[in-house]
Coordinates of C-alpha atoms and ligand atoms in Angstrom, one line a residue:
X1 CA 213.0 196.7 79.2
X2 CA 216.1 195.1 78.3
X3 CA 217.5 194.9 74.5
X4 CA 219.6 192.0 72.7
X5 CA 220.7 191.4 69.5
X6 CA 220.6 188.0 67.8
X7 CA 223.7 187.2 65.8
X8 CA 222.8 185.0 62.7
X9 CA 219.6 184.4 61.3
X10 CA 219.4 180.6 60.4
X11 CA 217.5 177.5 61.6
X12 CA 218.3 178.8 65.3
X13 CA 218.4 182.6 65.2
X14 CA 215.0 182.5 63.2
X15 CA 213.6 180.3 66.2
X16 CA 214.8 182.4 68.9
X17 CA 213.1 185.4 66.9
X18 CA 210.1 183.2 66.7
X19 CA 210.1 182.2 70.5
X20 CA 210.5 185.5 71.9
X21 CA 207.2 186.8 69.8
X22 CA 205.2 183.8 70.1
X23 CA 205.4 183.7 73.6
X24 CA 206.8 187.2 74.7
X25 CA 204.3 187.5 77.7
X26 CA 205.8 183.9 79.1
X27 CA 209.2 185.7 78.2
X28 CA 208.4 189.1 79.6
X29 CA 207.2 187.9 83.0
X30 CA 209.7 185.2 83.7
X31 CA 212.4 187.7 82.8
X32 CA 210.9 190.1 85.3
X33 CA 211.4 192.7 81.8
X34 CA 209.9 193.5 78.5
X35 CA 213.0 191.4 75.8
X36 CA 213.1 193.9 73.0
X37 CA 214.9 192.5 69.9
X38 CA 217.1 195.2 68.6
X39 CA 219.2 193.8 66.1
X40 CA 219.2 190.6 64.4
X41 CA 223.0 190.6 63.1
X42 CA 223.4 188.5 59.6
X43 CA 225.6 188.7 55.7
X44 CA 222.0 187.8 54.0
X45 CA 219.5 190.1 53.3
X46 CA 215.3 189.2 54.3
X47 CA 213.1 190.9 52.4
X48 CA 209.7 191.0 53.6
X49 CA 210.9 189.1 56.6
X50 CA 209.5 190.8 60.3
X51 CA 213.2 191.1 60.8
X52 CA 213.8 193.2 58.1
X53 CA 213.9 196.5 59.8
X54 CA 215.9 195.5 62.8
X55 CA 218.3 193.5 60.4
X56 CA 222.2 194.7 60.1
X57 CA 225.5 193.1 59.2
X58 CA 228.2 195.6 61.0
X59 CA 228.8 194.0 64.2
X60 CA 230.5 197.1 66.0
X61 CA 226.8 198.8 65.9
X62 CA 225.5 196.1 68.3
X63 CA 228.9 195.7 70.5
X64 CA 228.8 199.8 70.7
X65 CA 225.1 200.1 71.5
X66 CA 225.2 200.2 75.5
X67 CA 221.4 199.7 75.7
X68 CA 222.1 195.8 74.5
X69 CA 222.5 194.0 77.3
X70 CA 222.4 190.4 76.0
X71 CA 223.8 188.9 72.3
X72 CA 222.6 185.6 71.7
X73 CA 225.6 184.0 69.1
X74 CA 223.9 181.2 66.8
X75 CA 226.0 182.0 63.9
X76 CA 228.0 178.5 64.1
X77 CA 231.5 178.2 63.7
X78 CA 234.5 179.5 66.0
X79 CA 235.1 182.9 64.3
X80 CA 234.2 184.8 63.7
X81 CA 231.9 184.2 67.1
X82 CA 234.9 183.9 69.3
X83 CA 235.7 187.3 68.7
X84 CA 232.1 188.6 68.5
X85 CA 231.5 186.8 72.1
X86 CA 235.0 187.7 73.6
X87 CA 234.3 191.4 72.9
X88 CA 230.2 191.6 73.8
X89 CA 231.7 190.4 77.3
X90 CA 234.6 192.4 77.6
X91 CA 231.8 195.1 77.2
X92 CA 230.0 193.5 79.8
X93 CA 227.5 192.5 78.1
X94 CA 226.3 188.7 78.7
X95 CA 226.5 186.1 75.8
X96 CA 224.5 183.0 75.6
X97 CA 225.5 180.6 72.6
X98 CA 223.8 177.1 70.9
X99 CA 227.4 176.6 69.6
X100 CA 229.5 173.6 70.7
X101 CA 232.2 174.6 68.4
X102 CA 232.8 177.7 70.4
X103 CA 231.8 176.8 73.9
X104 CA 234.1 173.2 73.2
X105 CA 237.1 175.3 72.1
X106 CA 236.9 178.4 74.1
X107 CA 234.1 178.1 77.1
X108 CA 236.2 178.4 80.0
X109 CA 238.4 181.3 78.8
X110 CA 234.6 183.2 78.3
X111 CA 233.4 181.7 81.4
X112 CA 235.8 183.4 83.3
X113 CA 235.7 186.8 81.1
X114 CA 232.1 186.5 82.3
X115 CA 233.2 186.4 85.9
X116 CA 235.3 189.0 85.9
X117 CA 233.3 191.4 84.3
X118 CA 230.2 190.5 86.4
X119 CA 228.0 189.1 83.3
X120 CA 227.0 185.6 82.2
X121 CA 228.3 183.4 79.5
X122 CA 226.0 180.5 79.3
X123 CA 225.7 177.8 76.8
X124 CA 222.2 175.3 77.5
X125 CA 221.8 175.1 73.9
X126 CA 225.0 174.0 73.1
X127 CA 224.4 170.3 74.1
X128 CA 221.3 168.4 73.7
X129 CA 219.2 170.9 71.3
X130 CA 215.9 171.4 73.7
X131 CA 217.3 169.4 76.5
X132 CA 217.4 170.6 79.8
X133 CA 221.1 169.0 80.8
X134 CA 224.2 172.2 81.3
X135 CA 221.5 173.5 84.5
X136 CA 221.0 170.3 85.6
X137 CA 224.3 169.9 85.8
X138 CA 225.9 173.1 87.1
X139 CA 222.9 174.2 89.3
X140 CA 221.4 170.8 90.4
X141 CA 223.7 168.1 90.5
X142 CA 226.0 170.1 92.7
X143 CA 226.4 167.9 95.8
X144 CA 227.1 165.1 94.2
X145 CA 231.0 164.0 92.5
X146 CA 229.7 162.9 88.7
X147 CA 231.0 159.7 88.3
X148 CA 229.4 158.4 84.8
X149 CA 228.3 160.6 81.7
X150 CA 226.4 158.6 78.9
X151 CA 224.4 159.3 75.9
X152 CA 223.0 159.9 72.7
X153 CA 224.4 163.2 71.7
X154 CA 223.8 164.1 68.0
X155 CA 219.9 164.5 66.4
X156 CA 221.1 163.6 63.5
X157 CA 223.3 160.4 63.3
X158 CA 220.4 159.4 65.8
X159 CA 217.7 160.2 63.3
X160 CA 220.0 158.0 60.4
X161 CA 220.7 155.4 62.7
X162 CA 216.2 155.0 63.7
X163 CA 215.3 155.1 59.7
X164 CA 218.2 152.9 58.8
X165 CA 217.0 150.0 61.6
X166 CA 213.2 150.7 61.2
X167 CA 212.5 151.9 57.7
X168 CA 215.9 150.2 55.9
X169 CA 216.0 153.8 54.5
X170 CA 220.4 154.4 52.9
X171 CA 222.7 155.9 54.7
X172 CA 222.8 159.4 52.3
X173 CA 219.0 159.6 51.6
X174 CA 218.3 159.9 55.0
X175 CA 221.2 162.0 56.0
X176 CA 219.8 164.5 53.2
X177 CA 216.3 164.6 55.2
X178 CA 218.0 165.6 58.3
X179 CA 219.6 168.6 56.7
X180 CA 216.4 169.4 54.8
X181 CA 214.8 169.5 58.8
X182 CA 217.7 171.5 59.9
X183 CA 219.0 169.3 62.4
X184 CA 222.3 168.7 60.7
X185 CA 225.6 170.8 60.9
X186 CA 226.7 173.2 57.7
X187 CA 229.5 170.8 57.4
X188 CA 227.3 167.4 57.9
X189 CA 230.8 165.8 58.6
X190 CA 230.9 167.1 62.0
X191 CA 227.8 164.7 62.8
X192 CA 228.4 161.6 60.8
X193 CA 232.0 161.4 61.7
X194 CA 230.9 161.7 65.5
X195 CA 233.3 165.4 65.8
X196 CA 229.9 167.2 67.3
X197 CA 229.5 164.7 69.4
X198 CA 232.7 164.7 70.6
X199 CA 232.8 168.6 71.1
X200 CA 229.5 167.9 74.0
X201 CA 230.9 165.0 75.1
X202 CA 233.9 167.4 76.2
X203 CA 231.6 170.0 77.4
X204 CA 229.3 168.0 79.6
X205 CA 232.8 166.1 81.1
X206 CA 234.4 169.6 81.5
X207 CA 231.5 170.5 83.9
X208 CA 231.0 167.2 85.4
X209 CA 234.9 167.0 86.0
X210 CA 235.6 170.3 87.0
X211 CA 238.3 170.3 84.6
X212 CA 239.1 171.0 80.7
X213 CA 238.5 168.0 79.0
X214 CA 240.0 168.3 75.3
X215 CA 237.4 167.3 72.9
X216 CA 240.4 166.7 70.6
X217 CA 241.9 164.4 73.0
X218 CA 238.7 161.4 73.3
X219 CA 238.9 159.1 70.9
X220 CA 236.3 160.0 68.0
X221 CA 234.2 157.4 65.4
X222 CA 231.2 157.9 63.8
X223 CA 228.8 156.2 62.0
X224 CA 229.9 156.0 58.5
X225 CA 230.9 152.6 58.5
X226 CA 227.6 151.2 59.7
X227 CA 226.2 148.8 57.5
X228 CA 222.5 147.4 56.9
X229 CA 224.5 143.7 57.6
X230 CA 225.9 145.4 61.2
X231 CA 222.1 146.4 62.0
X232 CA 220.7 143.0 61.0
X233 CA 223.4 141.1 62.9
X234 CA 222.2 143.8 66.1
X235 CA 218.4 143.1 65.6
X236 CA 219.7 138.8 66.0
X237 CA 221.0 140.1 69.1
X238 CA 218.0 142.1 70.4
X239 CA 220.4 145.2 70.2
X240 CA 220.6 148.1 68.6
X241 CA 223.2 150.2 67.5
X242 CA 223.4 154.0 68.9
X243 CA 226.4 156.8 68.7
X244 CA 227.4 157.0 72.3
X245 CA 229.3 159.7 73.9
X246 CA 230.7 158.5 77.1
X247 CA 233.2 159.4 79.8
X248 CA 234.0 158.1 83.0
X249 CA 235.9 159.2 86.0
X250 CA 238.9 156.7 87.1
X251 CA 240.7 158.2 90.2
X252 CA 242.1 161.4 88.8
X253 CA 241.8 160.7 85.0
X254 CA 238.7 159.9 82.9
X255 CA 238.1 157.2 80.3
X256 CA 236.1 158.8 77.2
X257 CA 234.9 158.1 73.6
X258 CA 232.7 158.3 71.0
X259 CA 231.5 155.7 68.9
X260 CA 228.7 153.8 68.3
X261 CA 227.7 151.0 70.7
X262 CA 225.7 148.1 70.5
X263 CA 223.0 148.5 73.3
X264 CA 220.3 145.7 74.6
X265 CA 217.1 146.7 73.5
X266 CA 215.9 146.1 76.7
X267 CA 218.3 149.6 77.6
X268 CA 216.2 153.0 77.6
X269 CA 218.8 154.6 75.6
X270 CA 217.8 151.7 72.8
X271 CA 214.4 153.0 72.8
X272 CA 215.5 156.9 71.9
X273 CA 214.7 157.3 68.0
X274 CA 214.5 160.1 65.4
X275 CA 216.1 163.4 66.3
X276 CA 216.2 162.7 69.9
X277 CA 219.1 162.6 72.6
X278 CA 219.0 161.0 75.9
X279 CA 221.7 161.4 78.8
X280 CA 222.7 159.5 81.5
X281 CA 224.6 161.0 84.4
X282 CA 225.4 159.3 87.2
X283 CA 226.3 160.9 90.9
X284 CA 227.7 159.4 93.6
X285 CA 224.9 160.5 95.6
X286 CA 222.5 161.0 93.4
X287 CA 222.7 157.9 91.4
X288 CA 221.6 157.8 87.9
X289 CA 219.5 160.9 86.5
X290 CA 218.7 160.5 82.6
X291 CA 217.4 164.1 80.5
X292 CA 215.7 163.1 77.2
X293 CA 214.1 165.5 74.8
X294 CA 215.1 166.8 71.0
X295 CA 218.4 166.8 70.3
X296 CA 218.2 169.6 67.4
X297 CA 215.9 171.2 65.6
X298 CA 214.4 174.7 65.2
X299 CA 212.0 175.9 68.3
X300 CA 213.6 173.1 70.7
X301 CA 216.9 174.7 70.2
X302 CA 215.6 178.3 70.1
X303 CA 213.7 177.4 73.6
X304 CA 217.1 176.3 75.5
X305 CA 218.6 179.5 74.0
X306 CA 215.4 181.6 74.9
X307 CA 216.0 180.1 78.3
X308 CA 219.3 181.1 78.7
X309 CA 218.2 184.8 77.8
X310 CA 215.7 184.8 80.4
X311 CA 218.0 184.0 82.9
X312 CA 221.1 186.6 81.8
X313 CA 218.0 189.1 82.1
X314 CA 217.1 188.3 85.8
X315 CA 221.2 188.1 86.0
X316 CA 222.4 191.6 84.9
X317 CA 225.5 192.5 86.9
X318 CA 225.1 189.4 88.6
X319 CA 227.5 186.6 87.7
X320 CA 226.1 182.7 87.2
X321 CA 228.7 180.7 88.6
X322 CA 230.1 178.0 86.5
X323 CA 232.6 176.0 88.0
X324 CA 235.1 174.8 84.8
X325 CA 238.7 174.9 85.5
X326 CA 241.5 175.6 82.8
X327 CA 243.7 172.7 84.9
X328 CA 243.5 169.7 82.2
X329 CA 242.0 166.3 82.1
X330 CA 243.9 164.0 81.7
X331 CA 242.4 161.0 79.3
X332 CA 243.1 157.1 79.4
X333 CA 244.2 155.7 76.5
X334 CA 241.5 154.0 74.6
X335 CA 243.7 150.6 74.4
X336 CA 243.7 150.2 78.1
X337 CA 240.3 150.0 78.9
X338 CA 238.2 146.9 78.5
X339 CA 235.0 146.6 76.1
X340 CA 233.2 143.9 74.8
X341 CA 232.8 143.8 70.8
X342 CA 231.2 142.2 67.8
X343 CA 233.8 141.8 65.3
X344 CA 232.5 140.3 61.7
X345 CA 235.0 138.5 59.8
X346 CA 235.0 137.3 55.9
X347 CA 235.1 133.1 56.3
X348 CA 238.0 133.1 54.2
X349 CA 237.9 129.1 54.2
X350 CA 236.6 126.2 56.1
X351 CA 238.9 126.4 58.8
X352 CA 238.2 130.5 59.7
X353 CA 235.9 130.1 62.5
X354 CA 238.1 127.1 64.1
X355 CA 241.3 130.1 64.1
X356 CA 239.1 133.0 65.1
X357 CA 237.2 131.1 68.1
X358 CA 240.6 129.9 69.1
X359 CA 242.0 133.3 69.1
X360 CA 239.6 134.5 71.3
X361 CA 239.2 132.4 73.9
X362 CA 235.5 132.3 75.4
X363 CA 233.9 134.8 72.5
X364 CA 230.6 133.8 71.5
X365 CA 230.1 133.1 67.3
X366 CA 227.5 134.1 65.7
X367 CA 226.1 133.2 62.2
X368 CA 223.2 134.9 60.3
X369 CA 221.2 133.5 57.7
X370 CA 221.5 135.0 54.6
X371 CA 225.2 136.0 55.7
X372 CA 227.0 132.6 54.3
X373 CA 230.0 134.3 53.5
X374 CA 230.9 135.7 57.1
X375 CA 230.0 135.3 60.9
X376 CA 230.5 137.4 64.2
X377 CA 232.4 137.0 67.2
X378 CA 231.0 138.7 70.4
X379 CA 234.2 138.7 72.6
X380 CA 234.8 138.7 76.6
X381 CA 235.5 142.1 77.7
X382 CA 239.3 142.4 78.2
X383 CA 241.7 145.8 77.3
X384 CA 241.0 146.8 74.0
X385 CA 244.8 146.8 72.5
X386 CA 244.6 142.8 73.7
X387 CA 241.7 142.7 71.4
X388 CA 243.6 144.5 68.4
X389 CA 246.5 142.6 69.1
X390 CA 244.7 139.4 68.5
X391 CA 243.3 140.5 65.7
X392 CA 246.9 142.2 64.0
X393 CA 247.9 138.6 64.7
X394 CA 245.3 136.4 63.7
X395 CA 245.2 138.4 60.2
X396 CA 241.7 137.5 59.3
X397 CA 239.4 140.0 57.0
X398 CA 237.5 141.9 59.9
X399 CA 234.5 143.1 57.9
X400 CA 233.2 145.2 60.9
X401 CA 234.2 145.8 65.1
X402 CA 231.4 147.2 66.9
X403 CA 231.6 147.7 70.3
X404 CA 229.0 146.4 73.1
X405 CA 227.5 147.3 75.7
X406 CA 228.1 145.6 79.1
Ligands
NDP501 P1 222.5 178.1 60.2 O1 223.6 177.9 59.2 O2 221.1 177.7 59.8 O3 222.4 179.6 60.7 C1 223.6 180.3 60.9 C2 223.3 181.7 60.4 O4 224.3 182.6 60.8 C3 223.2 181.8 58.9 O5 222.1 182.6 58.5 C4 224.5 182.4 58.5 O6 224.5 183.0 57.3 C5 224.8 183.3 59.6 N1 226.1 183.7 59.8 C6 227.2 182.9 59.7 N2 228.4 183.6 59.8 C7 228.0 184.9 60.0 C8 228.7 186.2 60.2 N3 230.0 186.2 60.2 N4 228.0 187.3 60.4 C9 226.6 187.2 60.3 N5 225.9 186.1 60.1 C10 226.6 185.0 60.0 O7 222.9 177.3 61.5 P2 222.0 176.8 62.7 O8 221.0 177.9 63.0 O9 221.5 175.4 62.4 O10 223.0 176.6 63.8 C11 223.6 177.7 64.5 C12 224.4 177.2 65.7 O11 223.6 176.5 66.6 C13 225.5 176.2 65.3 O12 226.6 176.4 66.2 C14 224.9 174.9 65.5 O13 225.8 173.8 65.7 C15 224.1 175.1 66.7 N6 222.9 174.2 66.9 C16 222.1 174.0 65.9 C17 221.0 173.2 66.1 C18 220.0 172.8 65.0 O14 219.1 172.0 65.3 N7 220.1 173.4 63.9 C19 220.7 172.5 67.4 C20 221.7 172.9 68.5 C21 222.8 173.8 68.2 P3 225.0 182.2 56.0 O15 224.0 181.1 55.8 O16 225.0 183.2 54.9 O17 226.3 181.6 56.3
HSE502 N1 223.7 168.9 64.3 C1 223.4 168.7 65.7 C2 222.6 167.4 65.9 C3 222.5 169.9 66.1 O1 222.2 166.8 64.9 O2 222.6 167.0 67.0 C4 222.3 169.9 67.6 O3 223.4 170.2 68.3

């Protein structure tokens, strides 16, 4: 038998609860051990919940208790579950985590706390909800150099984006449904404003790259700005618009961002709706590998957690290894790499598409019915500061700049 204690008791923590006792047979035997839940750590009380009995809020009980072998953090936040995951390892005791916050800001300093003290900090959860993608990519991909990272990274702003195109649901209506299904953040900023994206875009690069990529370093957007007019003008273009977190290695830098991207609808990633995520990663050897599933959400999340129990329990004194340096990545600065975009501008008078065409030499225009008011350019790729330069030049009312895929 081995014992663990689950910190927090929220959409997560109740899953993992649930998981372990709906299927603690599957658990048992894959783990080679009974799991026994000892302590479920949170501030609230449950009354009449199962957890009731097991339920405490003084930490120190479960770091003291040597008998807990594994603490599953899915409190949220950096502290207080950097210190709550710093000191379970220092005891030796393994940690796994479904938080990016933590794993974005401190993973390598645990991963190597871990190491040394011959326990496991591991972190599936933390990117991707259910999706199998941080063994993947530290267990399987490990003959090839990663070359390309791409994908849809968030449940949420994937779930607004699907209702907005499909249903022409609002922007706030919708984002209120994802919260009411759990999927989004406390702080639904971190998802709308593309900042949890960013924090697994950094993960997933820091593996890939062997090196600590900065989430606070790629250059962030998020979806706020999208409007129904942006979507309709996508649907003209048999494209849709998706948050994409993507990296890329050049030489010994990488290029990176987040922000949404108009993508063919012929693309798979155009075809992933609702609360799910989808990743591309591409090897040199391997080519491309894609991992789809749901990106949040109760029992999907709990499951990657419960996973990541199951193997600290066949690991106990024996270290995972997870190759992520503290050397840093260095990041190319977003105006010198190329993009194509669909910029929107107010016809201000009759001669605004004759200055705007002319300014961008080769850009396709586009005009939508409906739409008299304003039309789209689809430029040539070239460096994005050429583009903005243009455009600080031409000084033209740019209604919206989305960027394109290809
Ligand atoms: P919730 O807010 O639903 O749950 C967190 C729980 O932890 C709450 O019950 C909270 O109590 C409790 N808690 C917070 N601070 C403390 C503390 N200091 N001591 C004890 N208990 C505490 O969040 P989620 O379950 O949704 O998310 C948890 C983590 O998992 C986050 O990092 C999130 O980003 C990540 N995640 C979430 C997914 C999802 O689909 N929801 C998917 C993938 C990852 P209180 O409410 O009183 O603050
Ligand atoms: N809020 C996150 C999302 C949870 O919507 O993707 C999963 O990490």
């Amino acid at each position: 038998m081995i014992d663990i204690a689950i910190l927090g008791y929220g959409t997560v923590g109740s899953g993992v609860y649930e998981v372990i006792k709906n299927n603690q047979e599957i658990v048992d035997r894959k783990s080679g051990k009974h799991i026994n839940i000892k302590y479920v750590l949170d501030l609230r009380k449950f009354s009449g919940d199962p957890v009731e009995d097991i339920l405490t809020d003084d930490f120190e009980k479960i770091l003291n208790d040597e008998d807990v072998k594994i603490v599953a953090e899915v409190m949220g936040g950096v502290e207080p579950a950097y210190t709550f995951a710093k000191k379970a390892l220092l005891k030796g005791k393994s940690v796994v985590t479904s938080n990016k916050e933590l794993v974005a800001s401190h993973g390598q300093e645990l991963i190597a706390i871990a190491a040394t003290k011959k326990a496991n900090f591991l972190f599936e959860a933390s990117v991707g909800g259910g999706i199998p993608i941080i063994r993947p990519l530290c267990s399987s991909l490990t003959a090839d150099c990663i070359l390309e990272i791409k994908g849809i990274l968030n449940g949420t702003t994937n779930y607004i984006l699907t209702k907005m195109a499909y249903e022409g649901s609002g922007f706030d209506e919708t984002l209120k449904e994802a919260q009411a299904l759990g999927y989004a953040e406390k702080d639904p900023t971190n998802d709308i404003e593309g900042f949890d994206s960013v924090r697994k875009l950094a993960i997933l690069s820091s593996l890939a790259y062997k090196k600590t990529v900065d989430f606070r370093d790629i250059y962030t957007e998020g979806i706020t700005k999208i409007t129904k007019t942006d979507i309709e003008y996508a649907k003209a273009l048999n494209s849709t618009i998706k948050l994409i977190g993507e990296s890329r290695l050049k030489g010994d830098k990488i290029d990176a961002k987040v922000a949404p991207l108009m993508i063919k609808n012929t693309h798979p990633i155009a075809m992933v709706n609702g609360v799910f995520n989808a990743i591309f990663i591409n090897g040199d050897m391997s080519g491309d590998t894609m991992y789809y599933g749901s990106g949040a959400g109760k029992l999907p999340t709990a499951s990657a957690v419960v996973s990541d129990i199951i193997d600290a329990a066949r690991h106990v004194g024996v270290n995972i290894r997870i190759d992520w340096d503290d050397e840093k990545m260095p990041i190319i600065p977003l105006g010198d790499t190329k993009v194509c975009a669909m910029i929107r501008f107010a016809k201000k008078d009759a001669k605004t598409e004759e200055r705007c065409v002319a300014a961008f030499d080769g850009a396709d225009i586009i005009r939508l019915e409906g739409h008299e008011g304003e039309f789209a350019l689809l430029t040539k790729a070239q460096n994005e500061s050429d583009i903005k330069a243009i455009l600080e030049k031409l000084g033209e009312e740019v209604l919206s700049f989305i960027r394109m895929e290809g």
